Amino acid sequence: MKALVFGGPGEKAWDSVPDPGIQEPTDVIVSVDTTTICGTDLHILKGDVPAVTEGRILGHEAVGTVVETGAAVSSLKKGDRVLVPAITSCGRCGPCKSGMAAHCEAVGGIGWIFGHLIDGVQAQFARVPYAETSVHLVPEGVSDEQVLFLADILPTGFEIGVLNGRVKPGDSVAVVGAGPVGLAAMMTAQIAGAGKIIAVDLAESRLKHALDFGATHTVQGDADNEILAIAPGGVDVAIEAVGVPETFDLCTRVVRAGGTVANIGVHGAPTTLHLEELWIKNITITTGLVSGSTVPTLLQLVRDGRIDAEQLGTHHFALADIMDAYDVFAAAGENDALKVVLKS
């Protein structure tokens, strides 16, 4: 088969590799019908994730068709259409039973293994471990593009942004960073009943997209003053969706006393926590890695037309053109790209 293979920092290739096979009785083999590229893949290519070794097939989000099942698999069969999420869950360990599959003990304490610790899904076929407790059947009448982004960014925005942030009906919410995950947080904050959703970004093009994802206000430039003008006293919830010190600091400045800062962004550098100012504000700061526990709910919302996740896919490619897709996604600002959709 053909797959996108990591060759070390800065190196990748669309190469021929051996087809995957069943290794454990709980495995299935999936023919990848639709996949995408994540910002995490770009971090890997920069050398920021040293656990990813040369020769690894990248990718951790896919919709596919089951073509083979392991001996212990009884609830999935050949021909089933499934969503393959970023997080693998054994369903039996303590973290999985408590709804925290992000830290599944059976796969080494971190549920993100595709394109990280095992071969991923930017390929014609993929092996899926613990399939029965990891994949989700795609509802009838729902397209691949409608559910593809439920593999990672939509549940990330919902679980780590909206739910961790304890967004309630009528709340004012600032989402700092209007990239794909920030937009997912806006979309699901709207579902949660937020009254004001303030999108904050430096790029005008992203702020225009934000209005299509539920933002009621957009802020570019002098963010502090504009946010506080929209939400006097500060926002109930500030969601950090960039991953740099400046945006985290902004969230702590604009959250109201008693509010919550929900950090989604992946931080590669330390930031200063200004406890000399924050100790008196009674705020809560949350962090986390998505577990995917909300995917069944999100699938129902997609099926019922309450969430239009398909609009996140702005650029479409054949899977064989994945090298071109990486070029477009890596220059997302220049290409006004949110997410790319790759179809076999």
Tab-separated table of C-alpha atoms in Angstrom:
chain	number	residue	atom	x	y	z
A	1	MET	CA	0.000	0.000	0.000
A	2	LYS	CA	0.940	3.694	-0.128
A	3	ALA	CA	1.325	5.827	2.974
A	4	LEU	CA	2.719	9.159	4.210
A	5	VAL	CA	5.961	8.190	5.950
A	6	PHE	CA	7.926	10.363	8.373
A	7	GLY	CA	11.613	10.392	7.481
A	8	GLY	CA	12.936	12.478	10.358
A	9	PRO	CA	12.598	16.229	11.018
A	10	GLY	CA	11.641	18.029	7.821
A	11	GLU	CA	11.325	14.807	5.835
A	12	LYS	CA	8.225	12.993	4.612
A	13	ALA	CA	7.346	10.892	1.568
A	14	TRP	CA	4.333	9.207	-0.040
A	15	ASP	CA	5.894	5.741	-0.201
A	16	SER	CA	5.060	2.097	-0.726
A	17	VAL	CA	5.022	0.192	2.578
A	18	PRO	CA	3.827	-3.272	3.673
A	19	ASP	CA	0.091	-3.660	4.242
A	20	PRO	CA	-0.885	-3.780	7.930
A	21	GLY	CA	-2.048	-7.080	9.417
A	22	ILE	CA	-3.933	-8.242	12.483
A	23	GLN	CA	-1.517	-8.372	15.439
A	24	GLU	CA	-3.926	-8.760	18.363
A	25	PRO	CA	-7.368	-10.413	18.520
A	26	THR	CA	-8.967	-7.027	19.334
A	27	ASP	CA	-7.618	-5.409	16.117
A	28	VAL	CA	-9.418	-4.540	12.923
A	29	ILE	CA	-7.967	-3.484	9.593
A	30	VAL	CA	-9.639	-0.478	8.011
A	31	SER	CA	-9.509	0.709	4.422
A	32	VAL	CA	-9.040	4.459	4.813
A	33	ASP	CA	-11.691	6.301	2.826
A	34	THR	CA	-11.166	9.837	4.145
A	35	THR	CA	-8.478	11.414	6.313
A	36	THR	CA	-6.996	14.796	7.131
A	37	ILE	CA	-3.860	16.556	8.401
A	38	CYS	CA	-3.523	17.984	11.917
A	39	GLY	CA	-1.337	20.747	13.268
A	40	THR	CA	0.257	18.050	15.408
A	41	ASP	CA	1.551	16.428	12.216
A	42	LEU	CA	3.324	19.685	11.408
A	43	HIS	CA	4.846	19.701	14.915
A	44	ILE	CA	6.116	16.157	14.292
A	45	LEU	CA	7.722	17.232	11.028
A	46	LYS	CA	9.455	20.071	12.866
A	47	GLY	CA	10.964	17.529	15.266
A	48	ASP	CA	8.868	18.690	18.237
A	49	VAL	CA	7.621	15.166	19.104
A	50	PRO	CA	10.735	13.020	19.600
A	51	ALA	CA	8.688	9.889	20.368
A	52	VAL	CA	7.818	9.728	16.656
A	53	THR	CA	10.584	7.754	14.976
A	54	GLU	CA	11.723	7.574	11.366
A	55	GLY	CA	9.571	5.296	9.244
A	56	ARG	CA	6.359	6.047	11.157
A	57	ILE	CA	3.179	6.472	9.103
A	58	LEU	CA	1.566	9.741	10.192
A	59	GLY	CA	-2.072	10.681	10.780
A	60	HIS	CA	-4.628	10.149	13.539
A	61	GLU	CA	-8.046	11.081	12.085
A	62	ALA	CA	-9.973	8.957	9.581
A	63	VAL	CA	-13.223	7.518	8.325
A	64	GLY	CA	-12.887	4.067	6.813
A	65	THR	CA	-14.390	0.693	6.031
A	66	VAL	CA	-13.617	-2.440	8.043
A	67	VAL	CA	-11.964	-5.044	5.807
A	68	GLU	CA	-10.709	-7.553	8.401
A	69	THR	CA	-11.425	-8.297	12.066
A	70	GLY	CA	-9.468	-9.999	14.835
A	71	ALA	CA	-10.710	-13.177	16.496
A	72	ALA	CA	-12.046	-11.345	19.577
A	73	VAL	CA	-14.045	-8.762	17.630
A	74	SER	CA	-17.775	-9.527	17.590
A	75	SER	CA	-19.548	-6.157	17.292
A	76	LEU	CA	-17.817	-5.033	14.098
A	77	LYS	CA	-17.869	-6.770	10.739
A	78	LYS	CA	-16.414	-6.439	7.275
A	79	GLY	CA	-18.054	-3.578	5.423
A	80	ASP	CA	-18.876	-1.434	8.472
A	81	ARG	CA	-18.201	2.308	8.019
A	82	VAL	CA	-16.394	3.627	11.067
A	83	LEU	CA	-14.963	6.821	12.467
A	84	VAL	CA	-11.400	6.157	13.648
A	85	PRO	CA	-10.695	8.729	16.376
A	86	ALA	CA	-7.363	10.121	17.503
A	87	ILE	CA	-7.667	8.414	20.899
A	88	THR	CA	-7.427	4.640	21.375
A	89	SER	CA	-9.278	3.194	24.369
A	90	CYS	CA	-9.068	-0.279	25.883
A	91	GLY	CA	-12.303	0.416	27.779
A	92	ARG	CA	-11.134	-1.578	30.807
A	93	CYS	CA	-8.408	0.312	32.670
A	94	GLY	CA	-9.079	2.855	35.399
A	95	PRO	CA	-8.690	5.971	33.242
A	96	CYS	CA	-10.912	4.556	30.474
A	97	LYS	CA	-13.643	3.563	32.946
A	98	SER	CA	-13.554	7.056	34.438
A	99	GLY	CA	-14.012	8.654	31.013
A	100	MET	CA	-10.365	9.659	30.605
A	101	ALA	CA	-9.242	7.508	27.674
A	102	ALA	CA	-6.629	10.164	26.920
A	103	HIS	CA	-4.564	8.308	29.522
A	104	CYS	CA	-5.453	4.700	28.671
A	105	GLU	CA	-3.040	2.481	30.600
A	106	ALA	CA	-3.240	-0.368	28.091
A	107	VAL	CA	-1.561	1.730	25.409
A	108	GLY	CA	1.118	3.225	27.649
A	109	GLY	CA	-0.673	5.977	29.545
A	110	ILE	CA	-1.494	8.186	26.567
A	111	GLY	CA	-4.397	7.387	24.263
A	112	TRP	CA	-2.965	9.209	21.250
A	113	ILE	CA	-0.953	6.458	19.575
A	114	PHE	CA	-1.841	6.726	15.842
A	115	GLY	CA	0.957	8.431	13.928
A	116	HIS	CA	2.771	8.757	17.240
A	117	LEU	CA	3.621	5.409	18.826
A	118	ILE	CA	2.134	3.166	16.105
A	119	ASP	CA	1.518	3.643	12.390
A	120	GLY	CA	-1.241	6.111	11.612
A	121	VAL	CA	-4.048	6.595	9.139
A	122	GLN	CA	-2.597	8.748	6.358
A	123	ALA	CA	-2.439	5.569	4.333
A	124	GLN	CA	-4.581	3.299	2.195
A	125	PHE	CA	-5.051	0.857	5.098
A	126	ALA	CA	-4.586	1.063	8.865
A	127	ARG	CA	-4.538	-1.328	11.827
A	128	VAL	CA	-6.826	-0.200	14.646
A	129	PRO	CA	-6.103	-1.677	18.121
A	130	TYR	CA	-8.893	-2.119	20.687
A	131	ALA	CA	-11.301	-1.485	17.840
A	132	GLU	CA	-14.582	-2.283	19.580
A	133	THR	CA	-13.963	0.286	22.315
A	134	SER	CA	-12.278	2.857	20.084
A	135	VAL	CA	-14.072	3.265	16.743
A	136	HIS	CA	-17.617	4.539	16.189
A	137	LEU	CA	-20.094	3.341	13.571
A	138	VAL	CA	-21.015	6.141	11.160
A	139	PRO	CA	-24.796	6.746	11.172
A	140	GLU	CA	-26.720	5.965	7.996
A	141	GLY	CA	-27.138	8.948	5.709
A	142	VAL	CA	-24.136	10.807	7.141
A	143	SER	CA	-21.152	11.533	4.884
A	144	ASP	CA	-17.473	11.042	5.676
A	145	GLU	CA	-16.908	14.795	5.608
A	146	GLN	CA	-19.658	15.361	8.159
A	147	VAL	CA	-17.994	13.141	10.773
A	148	LEU	CA	-14.275	13.314	9.897
A	149	PHE	CA	-13.543	16.187	12.267
A	150	LEU	CA	-15.194	14.365	15.155
A	151	ALA	CA	-12.004	12.284	15.233
A	152	ASP	CA	-10.071	15.016	17.019
A	153	ILE	CA	-10.679	18.755	16.792
A	154	LEU	CA	-14.425	18.908	17.464
A	155	PRO	CA	-14.338	16.807	20.655
A	156	THR	CA	-11.163	18.657	21.662
A	157	GLY	CA	-12.909	22.014	21.419
A	158	PHE	CA	-15.952	20.636	23.216
A	159	GLU	CA	-14.304	18.596	25.992
A	160	ILE	CA	-11.191	20.632	26.733
A	161	GLY	CA	-12.676	24.042	25.958
A	162	VAL	CA	-16.425	24.107	26.582
A	163	LEU	CA	-16.889	21.317	29.147
A	164	ASN	CA	-13.672	21.969	31.079
A	165	GLY	CA	-14.578	25.649	30.965
A	166	ARG	CA	-18.005	24.851	32.430
A	167	VAL	CA	-19.779	26.983	29.837
A	168	LYS	CA	-23.412	27.545	30.855
A	169	PRO	CA	-26.395	29.070	29.044
A	170	GLY	CA	-25.954	32.830	28.864
A	171	ASP	CA	-22.207	32.813	29.586
A	172	SER	CA	-19.793	35.178	27.891
A	173	VAL	CA	-16.951	33.216	26.294
A	174	ALA	CA	-13.740	34.489	24.701
A	175	VAL	CA	-11.991	32.039	22.386
A	176	VAL	CA	-8.427	33.202	21.827
A	177	GLY	CA	-7.283	31.661	18.552
A	178	ALA	CA	-9.671	31.159	15.637
A	179	GLY	CA	-7.901	28.189	14.080
A	180	PRO	CA	-9.706	24.862	13.593
A	181	VAL	CA	-9.784	23.880	17.290
A	182	GLY	CA	-10.819	27.380	18.354
A	183	LEU	CA	-13.616	27.309	15.778
A	184	ALA	CA	-14.708	23.918	17.122
A	185	ALA	CA	-14.875	25.449	20.604
A	186	MET	CA	-17.033	28.288	19.274
A	187	MET	CA	-19.357	25.869	17.492
A	188	THR	CA	-19.894	23.770	20.606
A	189	ALA	CA	-20.072	26.779	22.949
A	190	GLN	CA	-23.038	27.859	20.870
A	191	ILE	CA	-24.620	24.424	21.387
A	192	ALA	CA	-23.976	24.804	25.142
A	193	GLY	CA	-25.963	28.041	25.151
A	194	ALA	CA	-23.259	30.698	25.476
A	195	GLY	CA	-24.737	34.178	25.177
A	196	LYS	CA	-21.658	35.981	23.855
A	197	ILE	CA	-18.888	34.216	21.942
A	198	ILE	CA	-15.942	36.507	21.296
A	199	ALA	CA	-13.445	35.300	18.693
A	200	VAL	CA	-9.937	36.730	19.129
A	201	ASP	CA	-7.278	36.381	16.436
A	202	LEU	CA	-4.707	38.427	14.545
A	203	ALA	CA	-5.824	37.162	11.112
A	204	GLU	CA	-8.826	38.891	9.602
A	205	SER	CA	-9.597	35.863	7.431
A	206	ARG	CA	-9.928	33.628	10.489
A	207	LEU	CA	-12.195	36.133	12.208
A	208	LYS	CA	-14.475	36.081	9.161
A	209	HIS	CA	-14.659	32.288	9.450
A	210	ALA	CA	-15.424	32.620	13.160
A	211	LEU	CA	-18.730	34.352	12.411
A	212	ASP	CA	-19.810	31.206	10.549
A	213	PHE	CA	-18.969	29.037	13.565
A	214	GLY	CA	-21.034	30.817	16.196
A	215	ALA	CA	-18.990	33.886	17.153
A	216	THR	CA	-21.160	36.851	18.084
A	217	HIS	CA	-18.224	39.274	18.235
A	218	THR	CA	-14.723	39.400	16.755
A	219	VAL	CA	-11.692	41.164	18.180
A	220	GLN	CA	-8.462	41.967	16.373
A	221	GLY	CA	-5.723	44.142	17.794
A	222	ASP	CA	-6.113	45.784	21.218
A	223	ALA	CA	-7.764	42.667	22.614
A	224	ASP	CA	-7.949	43.465	26.326
A	225	ASN	CA	-9.899	46.693	26.007
A	226	GLU	CA	-12.216	45.419	23.283
A	227	ILE	CA	-13.027	42.200	25.131
A	228	LEU	CA	-13.740	44.071	28.370
A	229	ALA	CA	-15.955	46.514	26.463
A	230	ILE	CA	-18.029	43.587	25.188
A	231	ALA	CA	-18.013	41.767	28.546
A	232	PRO	CA	-17.643	44.367	31.335
A	233	GLY	CA	-15.803	42.892	34.293
A	234	GLY	CA	-14.423	40.063	32.180
A	235	VAL	CA	-15.712	36.957	30.442
A	236	ASP	CA	-17.117	33.975	32.287
A	237	VAL	CA	-14.876	31.609	30.325
A	238	ALA	CA	-11.647	32.308	28.423
A	239	ILE	CA	-10.577	29.499	26.106
A	240	GLU	CA	-6.922	29.475	25.036
A	241	ALA	CA	-6.614	27.801	21.617
A	242	VAL	CA	-3.178	28.850	20.363
A	243	GLY	CA	-0.485	27.554	22.709
A	244	VAL	CA	1.845	30.513	23.233
A	245	PRO	CA	2.552	32.490	26.426
A	246	GLU	CA	1.000	35.710	25.110
A	247	THR	CA	-2.410	34.179	24.456
A	248	PHE	CA	-2.501	32.349	27.794
A	249	ASP	CA	-1.643	35.602	29.574
A	250	LEU	CA	-4.417	37.364	27.664
A	251	CYS	CA	-6.930	34.781	28.873
A	252	THR	CA	-5.926	35.316	32.512
A	253	ARG	CA	-6.306	39.086	32.099
A	254	VAL	CA	-9.786	39.074	30.561
A	255	VAL	CA	-11.473	36.368	32.654
A	256	ARG	CA	-13.799	37.683	35.352
A	257	ALA	CA	-13.385	36.987	39.051
A	258	GLY	CA	-14.666	33.464	39.657
A	259	GLY	CA	-14.373	32.574	35.975
A	260	THR	CA	-12.493	29.802	34.190
A	261	VAL	CA	-9.507	29.716	31.849
A	262	ALA	CA	-9.692	26.544	29.759
A	263	ASN	CA	-6.389	25.833	28.037
A	264	ILE	CA	-6.620	23.867	24.790
A	265	GLY	CA	-3.449	25.057	23.055
A	266	VAL	CA	-0.363	22.841	22.888
A	267	HIS	CA	2.395	24.823	24.585
A	268	GLY	CA	5.987	24.365	23.506
A	269	ALA	CA	7.460	27.002	25.804
A	270	PRO	CA	6.977	27.980	29.472
A	271	THR	CA	4.649	30.798	30.422
A	272	THR	CA	4.544	32.860	33.575
A	273	LEU	CA	1.563	32.304	35.844
A	274	HIS	CA	0.967	35.695	37.444
A	275	LEU	CA	-0.234	34.468	40.825
A	276	GLU	CA	0.619	37.861	42.322
A	277	GLU	CA	-2.439	39.124	40.393
A	278	LEU	CA	-4.534	35.976	40.065
A	279	TRP	CA	-4.580	34.677	43.649
A	280	ILE	CA	-7.373	37.082	44.558
A	281	LYS	CA	-9.577	36.433	41.501
A	282	ASN	CA	-10.893	32.977	42.478
A	283	ILE	CA	-10.376	31.702	38.940
A	284	THR	CA	-10.062	28.101	37.789
A	285	ILE	CA	-7.469	27.037	35.207
A	286	THR	CA	-7.976	23.753	33.371
A	287	THR	CA	-5.847	21.773	30.932
A	288	GLY	CA	-6.272	18.470	29.156
A	289	LEU	CA	-5.914	16.067	26.259
A	290	VAL	CA	-9.110	15.017	24.493
A	291	SER	CA	-10.518	11.616	25.491
A	292	GLY	CA	-13.271	11.410	22.882
A	293	SER	CA	-15.981	10.616	25.438
A	294	THR	CA	-18.305	13.125	23.746
A	295	VAL	CA	-18.034	11.630	20.253
A	296	PRO	CA	-21.343	9.658	20.545
A	297	THR	CA	-23.154	12.882	21.485
A	298	LEU	CA	-21.487	14.823	18.681
A	299	LEU	CA	-22.407	12.076	16.191
A	300	GLN	CA	-26.052	12.468	17.202
A	301	LEU	CA	-25.844	16.252	16.793
A	302	VAL	CA	-24.320	15.831	13.324
A	303	ARG	CA	-26.934	13.248	12.341
A	304	ASP	CA	-29.730	15.555	13.487
A	305	GLY	CA	-28.327	18.592	11.679
A	306	ARG	CA	-27.407	20.522	14.829
A	307	ILE	CA	-23.693	20.698	13.986
A	308	ASP	CA	-22.267	21.347	10.518
A	309	ALA	CA	-18.749	20.008	11.061
A	310	GLU	CA	-18.257	19.635	7.304
A	311	GLN	CA	-17.602	23.379	6.957
A	312	LEU	CA	-14.219	22.903	8.653
A	313	GLY	CA	-12.950	21.210	5.492
A	314	THR	CA	-12.001	24.063	3.170
A	315	HIS	CA	-9.631	22.244	0.789
A	316	HIS	CA	-10.073	18.826	-0.825
A	317	PHE	CA	-7.455	16.491	-2.301
A	318	ALA	CA	-7.081	12.926	-3.469
A	319	LEU	CA	-5.147	10.875	-0.914
A	320	ALA	CA	-2.431	10.337	-3.522
A	321	ASP	CA	-1.916	14.123	-3.589
A	322	ILE	CA	-1.183	14.305	0.135
A	323	MET	CA	2.200	15.979	-0.420
A	324	ASP	CA	0.420	18.924	-2.083
A	325	ALA	CA	-2.133	18.931	0.732
A	326	TYR	CA	0.670	19.256	3.303
A	327	ASP	CA	2.040	22.275	1.422
A	328	VAL	CA	-1.367	23.959	1.481
A	329	PHE	CA	-2.026	23.161	5.142
A	330	ALA	CA	1.454	24.255	6.245
A	331	ALA	CA	0.729	27.658	4.670
A	332	ALA	CA	-2.841	27.829	5.946
A	333	GLY	CA	-2.828	31.604	6.352
A	334	GLU	CA	-1.755	32.213	2.769
A	335	ASN	CA	-4.295	29.708	1.449
A	336	ASP	CA	-7.188	30.619	3.777
A	337	ALA	CA	-7.236	26.952	4.787
A	338	LEU	CA	-8.881	25.531	7.899
A	339	LYS	CA	-8.642	21.774	7.390
A	340	VAL	CA	-7.869	19.670	4.327
A	341	VAL	CA	-9.937	16.622	3.343
A	342	LEU	CA	-8.134	13.703	1.688
A	343	LYS	CA	-10.173	11.010	-0.054
A	344	SER	CA	-8.970	7.660	-1.378
